[in-house]
XYZ file of C-alpha atoms in Angstrom:
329
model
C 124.097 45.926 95.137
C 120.705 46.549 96.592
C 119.834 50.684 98.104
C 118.942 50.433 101.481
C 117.381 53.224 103.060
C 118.118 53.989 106.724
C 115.577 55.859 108.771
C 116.421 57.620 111.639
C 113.836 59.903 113.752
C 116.049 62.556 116.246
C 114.824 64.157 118.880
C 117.148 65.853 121.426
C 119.620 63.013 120.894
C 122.824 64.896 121.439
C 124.365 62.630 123.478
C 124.410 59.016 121.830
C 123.129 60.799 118.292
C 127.234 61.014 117.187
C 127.894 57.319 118.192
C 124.767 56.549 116.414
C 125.725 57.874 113.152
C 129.166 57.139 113.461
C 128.188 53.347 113.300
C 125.973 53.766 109.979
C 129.062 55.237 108.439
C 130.848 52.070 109.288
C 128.240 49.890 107.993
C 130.595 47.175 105.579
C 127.085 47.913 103.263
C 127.891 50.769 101.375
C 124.977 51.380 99.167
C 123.039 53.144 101.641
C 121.010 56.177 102.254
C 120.612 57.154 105.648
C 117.703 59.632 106.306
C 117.789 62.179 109.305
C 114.523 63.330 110.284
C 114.899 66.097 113.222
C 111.581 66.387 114.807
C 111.716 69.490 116.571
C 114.561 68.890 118.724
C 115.819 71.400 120.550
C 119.387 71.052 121.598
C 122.254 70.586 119.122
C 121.340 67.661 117.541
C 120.338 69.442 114.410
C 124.053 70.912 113.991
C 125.266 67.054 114.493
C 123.269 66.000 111.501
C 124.521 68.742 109.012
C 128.256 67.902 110.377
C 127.188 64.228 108.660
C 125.466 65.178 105.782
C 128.857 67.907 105.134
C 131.165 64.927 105.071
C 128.921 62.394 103.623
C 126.560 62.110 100.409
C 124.694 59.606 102.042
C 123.298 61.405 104.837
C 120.028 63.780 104.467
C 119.041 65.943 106.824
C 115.214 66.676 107.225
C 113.429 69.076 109.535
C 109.981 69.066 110.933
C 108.230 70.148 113.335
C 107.975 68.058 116.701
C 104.773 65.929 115.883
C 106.318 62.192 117.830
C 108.356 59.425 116.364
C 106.165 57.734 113.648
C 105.014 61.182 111.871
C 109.114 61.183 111.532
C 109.489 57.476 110.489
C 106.217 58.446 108.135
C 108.637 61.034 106.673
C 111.183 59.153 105.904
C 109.318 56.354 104.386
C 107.740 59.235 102.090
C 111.355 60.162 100.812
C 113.439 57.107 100.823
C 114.163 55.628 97.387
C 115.958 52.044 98.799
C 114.935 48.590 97.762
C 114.655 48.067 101.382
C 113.974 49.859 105.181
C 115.803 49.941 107.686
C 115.079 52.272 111.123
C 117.833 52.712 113.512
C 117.147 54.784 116.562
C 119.226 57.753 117.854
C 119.952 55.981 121.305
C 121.375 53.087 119.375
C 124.024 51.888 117.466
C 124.378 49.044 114.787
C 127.406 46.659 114.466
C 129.371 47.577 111.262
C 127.997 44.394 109.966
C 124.557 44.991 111.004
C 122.722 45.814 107.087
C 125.208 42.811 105.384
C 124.103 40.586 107.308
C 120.330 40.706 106.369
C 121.818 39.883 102.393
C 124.121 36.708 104.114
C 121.431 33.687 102.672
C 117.836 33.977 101.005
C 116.194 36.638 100.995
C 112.166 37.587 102.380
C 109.722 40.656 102.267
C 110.961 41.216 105.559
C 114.041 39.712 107.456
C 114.890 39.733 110.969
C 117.246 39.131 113.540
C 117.883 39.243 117.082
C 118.494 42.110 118.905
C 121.451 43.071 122.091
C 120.033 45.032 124.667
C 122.320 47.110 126.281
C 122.016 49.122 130.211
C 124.607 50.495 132.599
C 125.324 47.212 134.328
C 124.697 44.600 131.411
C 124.688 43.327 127.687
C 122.181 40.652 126.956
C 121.743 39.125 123.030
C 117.991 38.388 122.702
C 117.844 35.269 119.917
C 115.324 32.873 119.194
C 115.725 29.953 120.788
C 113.173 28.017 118.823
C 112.918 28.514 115.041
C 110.977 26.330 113.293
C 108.447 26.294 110.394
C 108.345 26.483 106.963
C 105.072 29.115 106.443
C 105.217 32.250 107.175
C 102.580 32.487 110.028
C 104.807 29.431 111.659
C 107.709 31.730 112.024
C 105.642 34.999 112.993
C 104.596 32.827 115.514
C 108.098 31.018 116.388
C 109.417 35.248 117.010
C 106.200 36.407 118.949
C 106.507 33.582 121.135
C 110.094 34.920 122.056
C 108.669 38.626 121.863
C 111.010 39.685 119.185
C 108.093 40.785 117.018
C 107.390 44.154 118.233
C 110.069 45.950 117.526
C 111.308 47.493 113.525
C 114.849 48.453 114.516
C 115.634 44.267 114.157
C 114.291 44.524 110.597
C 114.485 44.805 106.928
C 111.410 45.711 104.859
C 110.773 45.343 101.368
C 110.640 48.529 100.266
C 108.091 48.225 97.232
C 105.594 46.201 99.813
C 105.696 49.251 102.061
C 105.200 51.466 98.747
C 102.059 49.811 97.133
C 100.413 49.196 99.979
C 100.723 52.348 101.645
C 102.198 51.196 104.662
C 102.429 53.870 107.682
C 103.075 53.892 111.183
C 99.849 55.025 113.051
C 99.583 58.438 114.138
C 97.589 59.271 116.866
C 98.802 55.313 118.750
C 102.075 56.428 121.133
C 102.629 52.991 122.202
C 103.147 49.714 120.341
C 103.292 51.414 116.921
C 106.439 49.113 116.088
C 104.693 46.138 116.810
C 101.554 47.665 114.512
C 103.352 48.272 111.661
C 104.948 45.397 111.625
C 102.058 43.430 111.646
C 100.023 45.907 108.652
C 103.248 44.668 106.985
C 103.229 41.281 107.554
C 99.292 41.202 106.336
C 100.366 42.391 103.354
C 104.174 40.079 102.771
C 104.463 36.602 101.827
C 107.753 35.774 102.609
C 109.794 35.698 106.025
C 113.547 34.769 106.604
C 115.596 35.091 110.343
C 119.233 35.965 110.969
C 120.259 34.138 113.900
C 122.535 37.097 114.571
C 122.193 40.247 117.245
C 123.850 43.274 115.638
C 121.714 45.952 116.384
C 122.573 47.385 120.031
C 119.878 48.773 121.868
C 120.078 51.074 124.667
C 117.853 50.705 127.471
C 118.177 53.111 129.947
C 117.838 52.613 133.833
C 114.209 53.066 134.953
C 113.317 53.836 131.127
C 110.108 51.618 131.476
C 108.530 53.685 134.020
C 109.084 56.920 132.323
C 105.358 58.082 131.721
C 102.244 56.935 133.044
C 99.814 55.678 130.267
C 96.035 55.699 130.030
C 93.660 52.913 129.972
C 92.460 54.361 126.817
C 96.033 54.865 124.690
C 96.696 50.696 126.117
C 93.002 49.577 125.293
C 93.160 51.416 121.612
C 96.843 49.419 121.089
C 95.870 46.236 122.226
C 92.513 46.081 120.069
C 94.430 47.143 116.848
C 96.973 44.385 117.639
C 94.450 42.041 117.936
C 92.787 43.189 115.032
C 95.698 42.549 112.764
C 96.773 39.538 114.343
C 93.162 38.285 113.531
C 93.698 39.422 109.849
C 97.028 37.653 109.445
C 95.796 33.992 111.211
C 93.013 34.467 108.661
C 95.012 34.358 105.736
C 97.042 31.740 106.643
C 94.795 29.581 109.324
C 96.813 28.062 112.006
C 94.778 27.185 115.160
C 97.815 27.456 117.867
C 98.729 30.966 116.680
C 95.308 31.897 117.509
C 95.101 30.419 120.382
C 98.006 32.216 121.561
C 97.484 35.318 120.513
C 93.801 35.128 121.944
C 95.579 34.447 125.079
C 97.800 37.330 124.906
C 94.787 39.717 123.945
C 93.178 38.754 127.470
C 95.828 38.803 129.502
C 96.703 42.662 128.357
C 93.219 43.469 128.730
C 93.287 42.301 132.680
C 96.630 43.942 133.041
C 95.648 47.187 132.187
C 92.188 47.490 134.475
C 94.266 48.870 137.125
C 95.131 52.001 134.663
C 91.588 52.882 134.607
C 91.669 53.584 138.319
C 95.164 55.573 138.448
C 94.513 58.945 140.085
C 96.245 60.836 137.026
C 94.061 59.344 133.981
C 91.297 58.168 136.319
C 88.040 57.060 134.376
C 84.427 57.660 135.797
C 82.841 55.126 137.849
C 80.542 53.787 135.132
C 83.424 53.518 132.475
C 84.887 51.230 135.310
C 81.831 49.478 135.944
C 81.544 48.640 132.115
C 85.473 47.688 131.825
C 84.561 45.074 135.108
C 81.559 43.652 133.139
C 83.478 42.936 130.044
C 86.113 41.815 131.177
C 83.835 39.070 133.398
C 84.015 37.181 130.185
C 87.451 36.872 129.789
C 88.721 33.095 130.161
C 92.569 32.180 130.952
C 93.840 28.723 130.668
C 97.007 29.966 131.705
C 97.580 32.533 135.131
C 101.013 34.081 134.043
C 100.018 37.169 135.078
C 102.066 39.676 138.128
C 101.101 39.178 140.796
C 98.747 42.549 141.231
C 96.780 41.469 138.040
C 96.837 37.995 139.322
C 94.442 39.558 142.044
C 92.607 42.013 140.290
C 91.365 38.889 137.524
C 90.514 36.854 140.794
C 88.484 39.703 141.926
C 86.918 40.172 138.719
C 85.757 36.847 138.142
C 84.393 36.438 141.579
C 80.514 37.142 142.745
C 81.116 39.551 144.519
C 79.146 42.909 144.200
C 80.066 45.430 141.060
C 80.558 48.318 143.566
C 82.699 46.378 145.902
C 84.975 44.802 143.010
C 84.963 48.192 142.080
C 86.641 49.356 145.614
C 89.083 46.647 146.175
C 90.567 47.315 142.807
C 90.827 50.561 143.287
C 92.503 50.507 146.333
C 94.932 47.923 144.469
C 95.348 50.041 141.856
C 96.256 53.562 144.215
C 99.136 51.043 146.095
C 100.589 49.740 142.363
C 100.335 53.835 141.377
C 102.402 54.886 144.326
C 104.842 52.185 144.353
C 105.711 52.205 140.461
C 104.779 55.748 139.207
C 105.575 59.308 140.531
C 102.445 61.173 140.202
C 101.527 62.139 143.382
């Protein structure tokens, strides 16, 4: 029976951490290590941990400093001895057949499944609805299209891949990391298989999405390392639509986070936004599935109207969008 290490990063996680851990234990897999890395919490989590680890071999317990969520994953990966990863994250909770059911059929570097996404008022099982393809990069693209590629808690890595190669989550990138490591992975794998099963439970908290207001720099630096790797991957196994696509996608982010550049909290000189207009003159969209507010702001952009007065209207669009969806002011 295969070792699978579990990584779990905690941070002040006292109340969903017990449920959390509660369902590892109850994992029908039982050859399973399941790695606790506090990072700097502050409330009683730590004490919730060492009840685990008293009652079962299987859970370590290990402390650092609070330095964010991938210098913990990092830590784990650096200690875990599995044939395979696994990260779970203290809000959620896995099925008891959650790890078994990545071993039900053939085997790949890395296996998926769906996910259920869980709020107050709902529970919704996210599945692909269209699986197709033999290759690999015809089923990376098959899950991105249904945007169930950015996330590692609906995964299981190869452990030896991630080994050899080195594999980290970036430090230093505090949004889309998931979806970055998934992809250095997938540069480096040659195998894919999908579990047409949701047993990881993800909790989603009301309002959770507006939590903290990001810079234009923090989404510009994610969305050009994305690229990047996405670039990489179509390269080593060339398949025109997938470009396309993610070409698209690259575009589209980079007109939906202008507006960021003018928010009053993380507000960029005038010439920075004077250079961000120019470049992204040249941006081309087949396809206007954009909000509405970015909808404008691409219309405004490609027009001939003056730099300085593009530069106005968008900034007055961009103060209204601030006020209505983020509390900074």
């Amino acid at each position: 029976m295969d070792k699978v290490s579990i990584i779990v990063p905690v941070y002040n996680a006292e109340k969903s951490l017990a449920k959390c851990l509660n369902s590892i234990k109850q994992q029908i897999w039982s050859n399973f290590e399941c790695l606790l890395i506090v990072d700097g919490a502050t409330d009683s989590s730590l004490s919730i941990c060492n009840e685990f680890v008293a009652s079962d071999p299987r859970f370590i317990v290990y402390t650092q400093s609070n330095m964010g969520v991938s210098a913990a994953r990092n830590k784990g990966l650096d200690v875990s001895v599995g044939d395979w990863i696994i990260f779970v994250d203290s809000d959620d909770w896995i099925s008891p057949q959650y790890i078994s059911s990545y071993f039900d059929g053939e085997l790949g570097d890395v296996n998926f499944q769906g996910i259920c996404r869980c709020s107050n008022s709902s529970k919704q099982k996210l599945l692909l609805k269209n699986y197709n393809g033999k290759t690999l990069i015809d089923k990376v693209f098959s899950i991105e299209k249904e945007d169930l590629l950015g996330w590692t808690f609906n995964k299981m890595f190869k452990a030896s891949i991630i080994r050899n190669n080195k594999i980290y989550f970036p430090v230093g990138i505090s949004l889309r990391e998931d979806m970055i490591f998934t992809l250095i992975f997938l540069n480096a794998a040659n195998s894919l298989q999908y579990r047409n099963v949701a047993f990881y439970n993800y909790i989603e908290s009301e309002g959770s999405l507006m939590t903290r207001l990001r810079s234009y720099k923090e989404l510009k630096t994610a969305n050009d390392a994305i690229f990047q790797l996405r670039k990489a991957l179509e390269e080593k196994h060339p398949y025109n639509h997938y470009f396309e696509w993610f070409l698209s996608e690259f575009w589209k982010y980079k007109i939906s986070i202008i507006r960021y550049a003018y928010y009053k909290k993380n507000r960029l000189a005038r010439g920075l936004r004077y250079k961000i207009l120019c470049d992204a003159k040249n941006v081309k969209l087949d396809r206007m599935d954009l909000g509405n507010t970015d909808k404008l702001i691409y219309r405004i952009v490609k027009s001939c109207m003056p730099l300085f007065i593009k530069d106005v209207f968008i900034n007055i669009i961009s103060q209204f969008h601030e006020r209505k969806y983020y509390k900074t002011f």
